[in-house]
C-alpha positions in Angstrom: 122.8 80.1 112.1 121.2 80.8 108.7 118.0 82.6 109.6 116.5 84.0 112.8 113.0 85.3 113.1 111.0 86.4 116.1 107.2 86.1 116.3 104.8 87.5 118.8 101.3 86.5 119.9 99.3 89.6 120.0 96.0 88.1 121.2 92.9 86.9 119.5 94.7 84.1 117.8 97.0 86.5 115.9 100.7 85.9 115.5 102.9 88.5 113.8 106.6 88.7 113.0 108.8 91.2 114.6 108.8 93.3 111.4 105.0 93.2 111.3 104.8 94.2 114.9 107.1 97.2 114.3 104.9 98.3 111.3 101.8 97.9 113.5 103.3 100.0 116.3 104.2 102.7 113.7 100.5 102.7 112.6 99.3 102.7 116.1 97.3 99.5 115.7 99.0 97.3 118.2 97.6 96.4 121.6 99.7 97.9 124.4 99.2 98.0 128.2 97.2 101.0 129.1 95.5 101.5 125.8 92.2 103.2 126.2 89.0 101.2 125.5 85.4 101.9 126.4 85.1 98.8 128.6 88.4 98.1 130.3 88.7 95.2 132.7 91.5 93.1 134.3 89.6 90.0 135.4 86.4 88.1 135.1 84.8 89.8 138.1 85.4 93.2 136.6 84.2 92.1 133.2 80.9 90.6 134.6 80.3 93.7 136.7 80.8 95.9 133.7 78.5 93.8 131.6 75.8 94.1 134.2 76.3 97.9 134.5 76.4 98.5 130.8 73.6 96.1 129.8 75.9 94.7 127.1 77.0 91.2 126.5 80.7 90.3 126.9 80.9 89.9 123.2 79.4 93.3 122.6 81.9 94.9 125.1 84.9 93.1 123.5 83.7 94.2 120.0 83.4 97.8 121.2 87.0 97.6 122.7 88.4 96.2 119.5 86.6 98.7 117.2 88.2 101.5 119.2 91.5 100.6 117.5 90.5 99.0 114.2 87.6 99.3 111.8 84.7 96.9 111.9 85.9 95.5 108.5 89.4 94.8 109.9 87.9 93.2 113.0 85.5 91.0 111.0 88.3 90.0 108.6 90.5 89.0 111.5 87.6 87.0 113.1 86.9 85.4 109.7 90.5 84.3 109.4 90.5 82.8 112.9 87.2 81.0 112.2 88.6 79.7 108.8 91.7 78.3 110.6 89.6 76.7 113.3 87.1 75.2 110.8 90.0 73.9 108.7 91.3 72.1 111.8 87.9 70.6 112.5 87.3 69.5 108.9 90.8 67.9 108.8 90.2 66.2 112.1 86.8 64.8 110.9 88.1 63.6 107.6 91.5 62.0 108.3 92.7 58.9 110.1 96.2 57.8 111.1 98.8 59.6 113.1 98.8 63.4 113.7 101.7 65.4 112.4 104.6 66.0 114.7 106.9 63.6 116.6 104.6 62.5 119.3 102.9 59.8 117.2 99.4 60.7 118.5 96.6 58.6 116.8 93.8 60.7 115.3 90.5 59.9 117.0 88.1 62.7 116.0 86.7 61.0 112.9 86.1 57.8 114.7 84.4 59.5 117.7 82.3 61.7 115.4 81.1 58.8 113.3 80.2 56.9 116.5 78.2 59.8 117.8 76.4 60.3 114.5 75.4 56.6 114.5 74.0 57.0 118.0 72.2 60.3 117.3 68.7 58.9 117.0 69.3 56.1 119.5 69.4 58.4 122.5 66.8 57.7 125.1 65.4 60.4 127.4 66.5 60.2 131.1 64.0 58.4 133.4 
């Protein structure tokens, strides 16, 4: 064994190394069970009830929970990074043909499907 590294998914699309996680714990910026947030919930029923009670959207509650433990700027930077990665995947999918990376030999279809939908865009007829 030449190298061993451990990575953790910490939610929100974020993955950190064990070393990064330790630094985050030391700073107090890691999500842990029992952390205090303004809008805690364990399931969708609780979340929807809390949204009704608070008058906030789910997105507004989640933002308030996240901003309890990080600045608005840190949260926005993290969300921007997630969006950038997602958009990059979409752009690659819509611009490339052939076989996807990896050993499964899956043929890329997104570009072909997108092009077909774009051609049909103005041909849609309303339902009777």
